[in-house]
Structure formats: C-alpha cells, structure tokens
Amino acid sequence: MRPEPDNRQVALAAVLGGLLLGCLDFIWIKYVPYPVGDLGNSSAVWAVAAFFFGLWVRSGRLRAAVGAAVALVVAVPGYYATAALVQGDDWAVLWAPTSLLWMCFGVLAGVLFGVAGVWAHRPGWQQIVGPALPAAVLFAEAGLEIRRIGHPNYGDDPIWDALIRIALGLLVLALAGRTNRQRALALAVALPLALAGFAAFLLAGFR
C-alpha cells in the first residue's frame, strides 16, 4: 500500500493539478472532436476530478476538502489564461464576475467531492456514498442532456453526450468500488442522488 501524501504534497498537487486541469480542459474543448470533446464543457467532470483528488489523499477530510477546492478554484484562471495564450482572449476575463462565480462553484464542488473521495476508503455507509456522489453528478448531467434531445438548438446530438456521461458514471463506480457488492450498492444510491443533482442543476440555471 502506497504511503499517504503529506500536507506539502497535497498543497503542491492542488495548485499544479488545478492549473493542469484548467489548461487541459481548454485544450480538450478546442482540439478534441465531438462528441467526446463536449466533456470539456462538463462541470461534472471537474467534480469527478475533485473526487479522485480526495481518493488520492486517502485520509483527512479537511485536507481533501481544502485541497480539492483549491484545485478547482485554480483551474478557473488556468482555463482562461490558456485561452488568452492560445487564442488571444482578453486577460480581463480572469477576474470577471462569471469567473468568480465559477470559483465559488469550485469551492462547493471541491469540498463535497473531495470528502467523497476520502469516504471511498472508509468502512460502512461512507464507502458506498463516496463513489455514488461522482457517479450521481455524471448521471444528473446526463439527465440535462436527455432533456435537450429534440430541441431545435440541439437536435439528436445530446443522445451521445448523455450516453458518454452515463458510461463515465459507471466507470467511476467500477474504479472506486472494491467489490461488486459495493459497486451495486453505490449505483443504487447514485440514482436517487442523481435526481437530486438534476434538480439542483435546474435550480442553478443549467438548461
């Protein structure tokens, strides 16, 4: 079993990992073709990144929460700085209100899903709920895509987006679960959580 990272390693990984996430996210959107390229626009993917950060931290909910939150906050300017360097976007967007709003979402997602990553190592209900949360947010986002099917602005394209997110949710459960029983229980928990997440997306203005 590998040793747990110390606080210095967690802090370094949070900053560098966040910058890398933001940079790669922009490059992914710009250069990876549809439908896989659409994952770059997925807020659920950032939440899953926070989960795997917590999974890597392994213990210490506070360390995982703070580290994952820092990573997602840093990812926002990392994304827009890459956009400025690659395609000449305005640097002022780094401190625009929309950027600050995404950083606030990053704090919330980082805390929740970073802790979920630590839970995945714990016994009992935490070992079930931990992996269920990242799968649920992917399923919830798939629900948004399903809702768009047939809309004049989207046509049938959201079918692929939804299928990819569902497949990723199942993959997260397969990777994070230790036994088939735990994976099955996590899936059962993820489905009602996905409904709650879907409602939260709608309340937050996602359409």
PDB file of C-alpha atoms in Angstrom, residues 35-104:
ATOM      1  CA  PRO A  35     -18.905  14.117 -29.060  1.00  0.00           C
ATOM      2  CA  VAL A  36     -16.010  13.400 -26.681  1.00  0.00           C
ATOM      3  CA  GLY A  37     -14.840  16.995 -26.943  1.00  0.00           C
ATOM      4  CA  ASP A  38     -18.047  18.157 -25.253  1.00  0.00           C
ATOM      5  CA  LEU A  39     -16.764  16.716 -21.977  1.00  0.00           C
ATOM      6  CA  GLY A  40     -14.612  19.821 -21.727  1.00  0.00           C
ATOM      7  CA  ASN A  41     -17.813  21.785 -21.075  1.00  0.00           C
ATOM      8  CA  SER A  42     -18.882  19.399 -18.311  1.00  0.00           C
ATOM      9  CA  SER A  43     -18.977  20.722 -14.755  1.00  0.00           C
ATOM     10  CA  ALA A  44     -19.457  17.109 -13.633  1.00  0.00           C
ATOM     11  CA  VAL A  45     -16.002  16.215 -14.957  1.00  0.00           C
ATOM     12  CA  TRP A  46     -14.457  18.825 -12.640  1.00  0.00           C
ATOM     13  CA  ALA A  47     -16.430  17.360  -9.742  1.00  0.00           C
ATOM     14  CA  VAL A  48     -15.104  13.908 -10.605  1.00  0.00           C
ATOM     15  CA  ALA A  49     -11.569  15.343 -10.673  1.00  0.00           C
ATOM     16  CA  ALA A  50     -12.141  16.611  -7.108  1.00  0.00           C
ATOM     17  CA  PHE A  51     -13.339  13.134  -6.108  1.00  0.00           C
ATOM     18  CA  PHE A  52     -10.203  11.461  -7.431  1.00  0.00           C
ATOM     19  CA  PHE A  53      -8.106  14.101  -5.675  1.00  0.00           C
ATOM     20  CA  GLY A  54      -9.751  13.086  -2.394  1.00  0.00           C
ATOM     21  CA  LEU A  55      -9.305   9.433  -3.298  1.00  0.00           C
ATOM     22  CA  TRP A  56      -5.584  10.100  -3.763  1.00  0.00           C
ATOM     23  CA  VAL A  57      -5.340  11.991  -0.443  1.00  0.00           C
ATOM     24  CA  ARG A  58      -6.954   8.926   1.197  1.00  0.00           C
ATOM     25  CA  SER A  59      -7.396  10.289   4.737  1.00  0.00           C
ATOM     26  CA  GLY A  60      -8.153  13.589   6.387  1.00  0.00           C
ATOM     27  CA  ARG A  61     -11.422  15.086   5.237  1.00  0.00           C
ATOM     28  CA  LEU A  62     -10.204  18.632   5.849  1.00  0.00           C
ATOM     29  CA  ARG A  63      -7.064  18.104   3.747  1.00  0.00           C
ATOM     30  CA  ALA A  64      -9.082  16.560   0.932  1.00  0.00           C
ATOM     31  CA  ALA A  65     -11.769  19.247   1.048  1.00  0.00           C
ATOM     32  CA  VAL A  66      -9.351  22.184   1.075  1.00  0.00           C
ATOM     33  CA  GLY A  67      -7.017  20.634  -1.481  1.00  0.00           C
ATOM     34  CA  ALA A  68      -9.779  19.746  -3.930  1.00  0.00           C
ATOM     35  CA  ALA A  69     -11.404  23.176  -3.505  1.00  0.00           C
ATOM     36  CA  VAL A  70      -8.091  24.915  -4.184  1.00  0.00           C
ATOM     37  CA  ALA A  71      -7.544  22.754  -7.265  1.00  0.00           C
ATOM     38  CA  LEU A  72     -10.929  23.657  -8.755  1.00  0.00           C
ATOM     39  CA  VAL A  73     -10.532  27.342  -7.928  1.00  0.00           C
ATOM     40  CA  VAL A  74      -7.063  27.455  -9.504  1.00  0.00           C
ATOM     41  CA  ALA A  75      -8.405  25.595 -12.554  1.00  0.00           C
ATOM     42  CA  VAL A  76     -10.617  28.556 -13.465  1.00  0.00           C
ATOM     43  CA  PRO A  77      -7.817  31.092 -14.067  1.00  0.00           C
ATOM     44  CA  GLY A  78      -5.776  28.232 -15.546  1.00  0.00           C
ATOM     45  CA  TYR A  79      -8.513  27.733 -18.133  1.00  0.00           C
ATOM     46  CA  TYR A  80      -8.872  31.409 -19.036  1.00  0.00           C
ATOM     47  CA  ALA A  81      -5.113  32.042 -19.041  1.00  0.00           C
ATOM     48  CA  THR A  82      -4.711  29.207 -21.534  1.00  0.00           C
ATOM     49  CA  ALA A  83      -7.485  30.712 -23.655  1.00  0.00           C
ATOM     50  CA  ALA A  84      -5.676  34.057 -23.606  1.00  0.00           C
ATOM     51  CA  LEU A  85      -2.363  32.485 -24.593  1.00  0.00           C
ATOM     52  CA  VAL A  86      -3.709  30.125 -27.261  1.00  0.00           C
ATOM     53  CA  GLN A  87      -6.338  32.220 -28.998  1.00  0.00           C
ATOM     54  CA  GLY A  88      -5.781  35.748 -27.742  1.00  0.00           C
ATOM     55  CA  ASP A  89      -8.761  36.074 -25.408  1.00  0.00           C
ATOM     56  CA  ASP A  90      -8.936  39.100 -23.131  1.00  0.00           C
ATOM     57  CA  TRP A  91      -6.938  38.601 -19.911  1.00  0.00           C
ATOM     58  CA  ALA A  92      -9.575  40.612 -18.034  1.00  0.00           C
ATOM     59  CA  VAL A  93     -11.862  37.586 -18.067  1.00  0.00           C
ATOM     60  CA  LEU A  94      -9.695  36.089 -15.302  1.00  0.00           C
ATOM     61  CA  TRP A  95     -11.314  38.428 -12.754  1.00  0.00           C
ATOM     62  CA  ALA A  96     -14.695  38.834 -14.445  1.00  0.00           C
ATOM     63  CA  PRO A  97     -17.835  38.134 -12.346  1.00  0.00           C
ATOM     64  CA  THR A  98     -18.502  34.902 -14.245  1.00  0.00           C
ATOM     65  CA  SER A  99     -15.010  33.651 -13.371  1.00  0.00           C
ATOM     66  CA  LEU A 100     -15.549  34.474  -9.705  1.00  0.00           C
ATOM     67  CA  LEU A 101     -18.879  32.641  -9.817  1.00  0.00           C
ATOM     68  CA  TRP A 102     -17.209  29.525 -11.241  1.00  0.00           C
ATOM     69  CA  MET A 103     -14.606  29.740  -8.481  1.00  0.00           C
ATOM     70  CA  CYS A 104     -17.420  29.760  -5.907  1.00  0.00           C
TER      71      CYS A 104
END
